[in-house]
Short mmCIF file of C-alpha atoms and ligand atoms in Angstrom, two decimals:
data_model
loop_
_atom_site.label_atom_id
_atom_site.label_comp_id
_atom_site.label_asym_id
_atom_site.label_seq_id
_atom_site.Cartn_x
_atom_site.Cartn_y
_atom_site.Cartn_z
CA UNK A 1 40.35 197.79 149.51
CA UNK A 2 38.24 196.03 146.93
CA UNK A 3 37.99 196.14 143.13
CA UNK A 4 34.94 196.82 140.95
CA UNK A 5 32.88 193.88 139.69
CA UNK A 6 33.79 194.64 136.05
CA UNK A 7 37.50 194.67 136.87
CA UNK A 8 37.14 191.34 138.63
CA UNK A 9 35.25 189.80 135.69
CA UNK A 10 37.86 191.11 133.25
CA UNK A 11 40.68 189.64 135.35
CA UNK A 12 39.01 186.24 135.56
CA UNK A 13 38.33 186.24 131.81
CA UNK A 14 42.02 187.01 131.18
CA UNK A 15 43.06 184.14 133.45
CA UNK A 16 40.72 181.79 131.55
CA UNK A 17 42.43 182.85 128.29
CA UNK A 18 45.79 181.82 129.79
CA UNK A 19 46.96 185.36 130.47
CA UNK A 20 48.64 186.50 133.68
CA UNK A 21 47.58 189.30 136.04
CA UNK A 22 48.99 191.22 138.99
CA UNK A 23 47.12 189.96 142.05
CA UNK A 24 47.14 191.55 145.53
CA UNK A 25 47.65 189.20 148.46
CA UNK A 26 48.17 189.92 152.16
CA UNK A 27 51.87 188.93 151.90
CA UNK A 28 53.09 190.49 148.62
CA UNK A 29 51.60 190.99 145.14
CA UNK A 30 51.63 187.88 142.96
CA UNK A 31 51.96 187.36 139.20
CA UNK A 32 49.03 184.97 138.78
CA UNK A 33 48.14 182.51 136.04
CA UNK A 34 46.05 179.36 135.60
CA UNK A 35 48.00 176.61 137.39
CA UNK A 36 46.49 174.02 135.04
CA UNK A 37 47.64 175.79 131.86
CA UNK A 38 51.31 175.17 130.94
CA UNK A 39 51.26 178.17 128.59
CA UNK A 40 50.24 180.47 131.47
CA UNK A 41 53.05 179.11 133.67
CA UNK A 42 55.59 179.61 130.89
CA UNK A 43 54.38 183.20 130.56
CA UNK A 44 54.94 183.76 134.29
CA UNK A 45 58.51 182.43 134.07
CA UNK A 46 59.23 184.51 130.96
CA UNK A 47 57.95 187.76 132.50
CA UNK A 48 59.81 187.19 135.78
CA UNK A 49 62.98 186.08 134.02
CA UNK A 50 63.07 183.19 136.44
CA UNK A 51 64.78 179.84 135.83
CA UNK A 52 62.15 177.30 134.70
CA UNK A 53 63.13 174.64 137.25
CA UNK A 54 61.96 176.79 140.17
CA UNK A 55 58.59 175.66 141.55
CA UNK A 56 55.69 178.08 142.12
CA UNK A 57 52.98 178.24 144.79
CA UNK A 58 49.42 177.25 143.79
CA UNK A 59 46.80 179.52 145.40
CA UNK A 60 43.38 178.10 146.26
CA UNK A 61 40.04 179.57 147.34
CA UNK A 62 39.62 177.12 150.20
CA UNK A 63 41.36 174.35 152.14
CA UNK A 64 38.63 172.08 150.76
CA UNK A 65 40.45 172.23 147.40
CA UNK A 66 43.68 170.71 148.79
CA UNK A 67 42.80 167.08 147.89
CA UNK A 68 42.51 168.14 144.23
CA UNK A 69 46.18 169.18 144.26
CA UNK A 70 47.82 166.95 146.89
CA UNK A 71 47.62 163.17 146.99
CA UNK A 72 48.28 163.18 150.73
CA UNK A 73 46.92 165.65 153.25
CA UNK A 74 48.40 164.53 156.57
CA UNK A 75 46.64 165.44 159.85
CA UNK A 76 49.43 167.87 160.78
CA UNK A 77 48.94 169.76 157.52
CA UNK A 78 45.18 169.81 158.09
CA UNK A 79 45.71 171.20 161.58
CA UNK A 80 48.00 173.96 160.22
CA UNK A 81 45.46 174.80 157.50
CA UNK A 82 42.65 174.97 160.06
CA UNK A 83 44.69 177.31 162.25
CA UNK A 84 46.33 179.62 159.68
CA UNK A 85 44.22 179.60 156.48
CA UNK A 86 43.20 181.82 154.94
CA UNK A 87 46.54 183.46 155.65
CA UNK A 88 50.29 183.81 155.08
CA UNK A 89 51.14 180.10 155.23
CA UNK A 90 52.23 177.82 152.36
CA UNK A 91 52.09 174.04 152.77
CA UNK A 92 54.38 171.77 150.73
CA UNK A 93 52.66 168.41 150.20
CA UNK A 94 53.02 165.36 147.91
CA UNK A 95 51.53 166.46 144.58
CA UNK A 96 48.50 164.96 142.85
CA UNK A 97 49.24 163.17 139.56
CA UNK A 98 47.86 165.90 137.27
CA UNK A 99 49.92 168.76 138.74
CA UNK A 100 52.08 170.16 135.95
CA UNK A 101 55.87 169.77 136.14
CA UNK A 102 56.04 173.48 135.19
CA UNK A 103 54.38 174.17 138.57
CA UNK A 104 56.39 171.80 140.74
CA UNK A 105 59.75 172.37 139.06
CA UNK A 106 59.68 168.65 138.32
CA UNK A 107 59.51 167.73 142.02
CA UNK A 108 57.08 165.27 143.59
CA UNK A 109 55.68 167.97 145.89
CA UNK A 110 53.39 170.95 145.37
CA UNK A 111 53.22 174.18 147.40
CA UNK A 112 49.67 175.32 148.30
CA UNK A 113 48.32 178.48 149.90
CA UNK A 114 44.86 179.90 150.65
CA UNK A 115 45.38 183.68 150.76
CA UNK A 116 43.35 185.93 153.07
CA UNK A 117 43.26 189.07 150.91
CA UNK A 118 39.62 189.71 149.89
CA UNK A 119 40.58 190.51 146.28
CA UNK A 120 42.71 187.38 145.91
CA UNK A 121 39.90 185.39 147.46
CA UNK A 122 37.26 186.90 145.15
CA UNK A 123 39.38 186.15 142.06
CA UNK A 124 40.00 182.55 143.20
CA UNK A 125 36.32 181.98 143.95
CA UNK A 126 35.22 183.32 140.58
CA UNK A 127 38.02 181.54 138.70
CA UNK A 128 37.28 178.23 140.36
CA UNK A 129 40.71 176.61 139.86
CA UNK A 130 44.22 177.00 141.25
CA UNK A 131 46.33 180.05 140.48
CA UNK A 132 50.10 179.77 140.25
CA UNK A 133 51.52 183.01 141.62
CA UNK A 134 55.11 183.85 142.42
CA UNK A 135 55.83 187.35 143.69
CA UNK A 136 55.26 189.87 140.88
CA UNK A 137 58.84 191.14 140.63
CA UNK A 138 61.65 190.43 138.17
CA UNK A 139 63.77 187.53 139.35
CA UNK A 140 66.13 188.47 142.18
CA UNK A 141 64.55 191.85 142.93
CA UNK A 142 62.55 193.12 145.90
CA UNK A 143 58.98 191.79 146.06
CA UNK A 144 56.12 194.25 145.33
CA UNK A 145 53.72 195.24 148.10
CA UNK A 146 51.59 197.71 146.09
CA UNK A 147 49.99 197.69 142.63
CA UNK A 148 52.28 200.62 141.77
CA UNK A 149 55.38 198.48 142.53
CA UNK A 150 54.09 195.82 140.12
CA UNK A 151 53.54 198.39 137.37
CA UNK A 152 57.01 199.87 137.96
CA UNK A 153 58.63 196.42 137.78
CA UNK A 154 56.67 194.67 135.05
CA UNK A 155 55.17 197.57 133.11
CA UNK A 156 53.59 196.68 129.78
CA UNK A 157 54.27 192.95 130.28
CA UNK A 158 51.18 192.70 132.50
CA UNK A 159 47.98 194.30 131.18
CA UNK A 160 45.88 193.85 134.33
CA UNK A 161 47.11 194.68 137.83
CA UNK A 162 44.33 194.57 140.41
CA UNK A 163 44.83 197.21 143.10
CA UNK A 164 44.08 195.80 146.55
CA UNK A 165 45.99 198.45 148.49
CA UNK A 166 49.31 197.89 150.29
CA UNK A 167 49.93 194.29 151.42
CA UNK A 168 49.32 193.91 155.14
CA UNK A 169 52.10 191.42 155.96
CA UNK A 170 54.66 192.74 153.48
CA UNK A 171 56.85 189.61 153.58
CA UNK A 172 56.36 186.38 151.63
CA UNK A 173 54.46 183.54 153.29
CA UNK A 174 55.97 181.08 155.76
CA UNK A 175 56.64 177.87 153.78
CA UNK A 176 56.21 174.63 155.73
CA UNK A 177 56.88 171.13 154.43
CA UNK A 178 54.81 168.34 155.93
CA UNK A 179 56.14 164.86 155.25
CA UNK A 180 56.91 161.59 157.03
CA UNK A 181 60.20 163.19 158.06
CA UNK A 182 58.24 165.74 160.13
CA UNK A 183 57.33 169.38 159.81
CA UNK A 184 60.00 171.77 158.53
CA UNK A 185 59.96 175.51 157.98
CA UNK A 186 61.56 176.07 154.55
CA UNK A 187 61.09 179.85 154.47
CA UNK A 188 60.42 182.04 157.53
CA UNK A 189 57.52 184.51 157.41
CA UNK A 190 55.09 186.36 159.67
CA UNK A 191 53.92 183.03 161.11
CA UNK A 192 56.86 181.89 163.23
CA UNK A 193 58.30 178.39 163.73
CA UNK A 194 57.10 178.60 167.35
CA UNK A 195 53.51 179.23 166.19
CA UNK A 196 53.78 176.24 163.84
CA UNK A 197 55.16 174.11 166.67
CA UNK A 198 52.24 175.14 168.91
CA UNK A 199 49.95 173.38 166.42
CA UNK A 200 52.02 170.34 165.41
CA UNK A 201 54.27 169.69 168.42
CA UNK A 202 57.67 170.35 166.90
CA UNK A 203 58.87 172.07 163.74
CA UNK A 204 62.46 172.31 162.60
CA UNK A 205 63.54 175.63 161.15
CA UNK A 206 65.67 174.64 158.18
CA UNK A 207 65.20 177.85 156.26
CA UNK A 208 68.93 178.50 156.23
CA UNK A 209 69.82 174.93 155.24
CA UNK A 210 72.02 174.81 152.16
CA UNK A 211 70.20 171.67 151.04
CA UNK A 212 67.15 173.76 150.22
CA UNK A 213 68.89 176.11 147.85
CA UNK A 214 67.67 174.64 144.56
CA UNK A 215 64.16 174.05 145.86
CA UNK A 216 63.48 177.46 147.29
CA UNK A 217 64.81 180.27 145.11
CA UNK A 218 64.23 182.60 148.06
CA UNK A 219 67.27 180.90 149.51
CA UNK A 220 69.47 181.88 146.59
CA UNK A 221 71.70 184.40 148.30
CA UNK A 222 71.18 187.36 145.96
CA UNK A 223 67.40 187.31 146.37
CA UNK A 224 65.33 190.28 147.56
CA UNK A 225 68.04 192.78 146.71
CA UNK A 226 67.72 196.44 145.77
CA UNK A 227 70.16 197.87 143.19
CA UNK A 228 72.06 199.96 145.74
CA UNK A 229 74.40 197.83 147.89
CA UNK A 230 72.98 197.06 151.34
CA UNK A 231 75.16 196.77 154.46
CA UNK A 232 73.90 195.53 157.81
CA UNK A 233 75.32 197.44 160.79
CA UNK A 234 74.90 197.05 164.53
CA UNK A 235 72.95 199.91 166.15
CA UNK A 236 75.96 201.06 168.17
CA UNK A 237 78.17 201.23 165.04
CA UNK A 238 75.79 203.29 162.90
CA UNK A 239 77.37 206.72 163.36
CA UNK A 240 80.81 205.24 162.81
CA UNK A 241 79.62 203.46 159.63
CA UNK A 242 78.05 206.68 158.32
CA UNK A 243 81.26 208.61 159.02
CA UNK A 244 83.38 205.89 157.41
CA UNK A 245 81.26 205.83 154.24
CA UNK A 246 81.20 209.63 154.02
CA UNK A 247 84.95 209.90 154.43
CA UNK A 248 85.14 207.83 151.24
CA UNK A 249 82.78 210.15 149.39
CA UNK A 250 79.81 207.80 149.64
CA UNK A 251 76.27 209.11 149.89
CA UNK A 252 74.46 207.22 152.59
CA UNK A 253 70.87 206.05 153.07
CA UNK A 254 69.82 204.49 156.36
CA UNK A 255 67.03 202.16 157.52
CA UNK A 256 66.62 201.97 161.29
CA UNK A 257 64.43 199.84 163.54
CA UNK A 258 62.86 202.26 165.99
CA UNK A 259 65.34 205.12 166.17
CA UNK A 260 65.19 208.42 164.34
CA UNK A 261 67.99 209.38 161.99
CA UNK A 262 68.94 212.91 163.02
CA UNK A 263 71.57 213.53 160.35
CA UNK A 264 70.28 216.07 157.81
CA UNK A 265 72.61 214.81 155.09
CA UNK A 266 71.43 211.23 155.36
CA UNK A 267 68.26 209.92 153.72
CA UNK A 268 66.81 207.99 156.62
CA UNK A 269 63.71 205.89 157.19
CA UNK A 270 62.69 204.50 160.55
CA UNK A 271 61.18 201.11 159.78
CA UNK A 272 59.71 200.85 163.33
CA UNK A 273 60.61 198.93 166.49
CA UNK A 274 57.51 196.78 165.92
CA UNK A 275 58.37 193.78 163.68
CA UNK A 276 54.88 193.71 162.14
CA UNK A 277 55.11 197.34 161.09
CA UNK A 278 58.73 196.92 160.00
CA UNK A 279 57.90 193.84 157.90
CA UNK A 280 54.87 195.51 156.32
CA UNK A 281 56.99 198.44 155.14
CA UNK A 282 60.33 196.73 154.47
CA UNK A 283 60.16 196.32 150.69
CA UNK A 284 58.57 199.73 150.09
CA UNK A 285 61.27 201.28 152.31
CA UNK A 286 64.08 199.49 150.47
CA UNK A 287 62.61 200.66 147.16
CA UNK A 288 62.43 204.24 148.42
CA UNK A 289 66.01 204.18 149.75
CA UNK A 290 67.12 202.59 146.48
CA UNK A 291 65.87 205.72 144.68
CA UNK A 292 67.61 208.11 147.08
CA UNK A 293 70.73 208.31 144.92
CA UNK A 294 72.88 206.88 147.72
CA UNK A 295 75.90 204.68 147.07
CA UNK A 296 75.13 202.47 150.05
CA UNK A 297 72.06 201.62 152.16
CA UNK A 298 73.03 201.04 155.79
CA UNK A 299 70.45 198.87 157.52
CA UNK A 300 70.56 198.83 161.31
CA UNK A 301 70.41 195.22 162.46
CA UNK A 302 67.04 194.62 164.18
CA UNK A 303 66.78 192.71 167.49
CA UNK A 304 67.51 188.95 167.53
CA UNK A 305 64.03 187.69 168.40
CA UNK A 306 61.80 185.06 166.77
CA UNK A 307 59.32 187.75 165.63
CA UNK A 308 62.18 189.34 163.63
CA UNK A 309 63.34 186.03 162.08
CA UNK A 310 61.77 186.55 158.62
CA UNK A 311 63.02 190.14 158.50
CA UNK A 312 66.59 189.03 159.34
CA UNK A 313 66.30 186.42 156.61
CA UNK A 314 65.29 188.98 153.93
CA UNK A 315 67.83 191.59 155.12
CA UNK A 316 70.68 189.07 155.11
CA UNK A 317 69.84 188.16 151.51
CA UNK A 318 69.52 191.81 150.48
CA UNK A 319 72.99 192.46 151.94
CA UNK A 320 74.58 189.38 150.38
CA UNK A 321 75.07 190.73 146.86
O1 LIG B 1 53.62 185.00 150.04
C1 LIG B 1 53.89 184.30 149.08
O2 LIG B 1 54.18 183.11 149.19
C2 LIG B 1 53.84 184.97 147.69
C3 LIG B 1 52.40 185.35 147.38
C4 LIG B 1 52.23 185.88 145.98
O3 LIG B 1 51.55 184.24 147.63
N1 LIG B 1 54.40 184.12 146.70
C5 LIG B 1 55.73 183.86 146.63
O4 LIG B 1 56.06 183.08 145.54
O5 LIG B 1 56.54 184.28 147.42
P1 LIG B 1 57.57 182.90 145.05
O6 LIG B 1 57.45 182.10 143.78
O7 LIG B 1 58.26 184.20 144.94
O8 LIG B 1 58.18 181.98 146.10
C6 LIG B 1 57.64 180.71 146.24
C7 LIG B 1 58.56 179.84 147.00
C8 LIG B 1 59.83 179.61 146.24
O9 LIG B 1 60.90 179.84 147.13
C9 LIG B 1 59.70 178.18 145.80
O10 LIG B 1 60.90 177.54 145.64
C10 LIG B 1 58.90 177.59 146.93
O11 LIG B 1 57.95 178.57 147.18
N2 LIG B 1 58.25 176.37 146.49
C11 LIG B 1 57.27 176.22 145.59
N3 LIG B 1 56.97 174.93 145.42
C12 LIG B 1 57.77 174.23 146.25
C13 LIG B 1 57.95 172.85 146.54
N4 LIG B 1 57.23 171.92 145.92
N5 LIG B 1 58.87 172.50 147.46
C14 LIG B 1 59.61 173.45 148.09
N6 LIG B 1 59.50 174.77 147.85
C15 LIG B 1 58.60 175.16 146.94
MG1 LIG B 2 59.65 185.79 145.05
#
């Protein structure tokens, strides 16, 4: 899906004035502002209600722009960029001197991503600079994967939301840190640690490491949570869990991973047995189940396979409230 030329021009003009816009990307929708304008970054933090020491990702039109934002661009990072950009990969690199502390959260590194979505790309090309863009949700809530989600969440706080259709990946980008200490996956995403390792030799998956908690707000336990409590259940315990909840007067909503829910009294969604399809729909499905008026959302634990890693990560956080 693409946007009209006038809409694009209006969005770029707003960004130049230091305003923020809702921007479609292939992972999730972002709340984008000029990464070189401290006022725009402050606006992003204020709208999200996010603590100001949390760093944001800078989005670029091309990998050629990396040296403007990072003072080092190691060969391993270049190889990852060549393989996965434009796409759902974020590289954490030593920051260039001019990068605002509001962007880096005061750290010496900057997170960079070249998104693949044609609308995000068109905006970045026309804008010419870097766009800071965290996911366009209020802090701690489920990320938006449609323009409608952004409007529901942020309403009048964001005048322009470009509609690029539903996000294809549906989960936030894989974040990889490249430093002298090696290559580390800080946040799992569609691109798996194994795919990263294929390019760079080895990559440690430290996404669950407690040491990363202050650096990656996605690793704050309550992240990605709907309002209705979420409980993860094993497939073989689902009927028992439904019966248990019902016996206590609870209304139940269920998200499965490839099995139909045949109970007429249960609001059920089958998220699919295919991790790509499941990931694409996860946040929209959680939002829908959140509106079902249930007192608990039972999520059937998907298979333990590397292709489900990012989904497990988000589900575990959603259930941790
Ligand atoms: O897919 C995505 O990455 C989406 C779309 C909009 O591009 N953006 C996104 O942004 O998920 P956000 O702000 O919700 O999450 C960005 C993550 C945070 O967990 C943040 O801590 C981490 O990136 N991050 C940013 N800069 C970092 C840095 N210098 N070192 C380590 N982590 C960093
Ligand atoms: Mg986020």
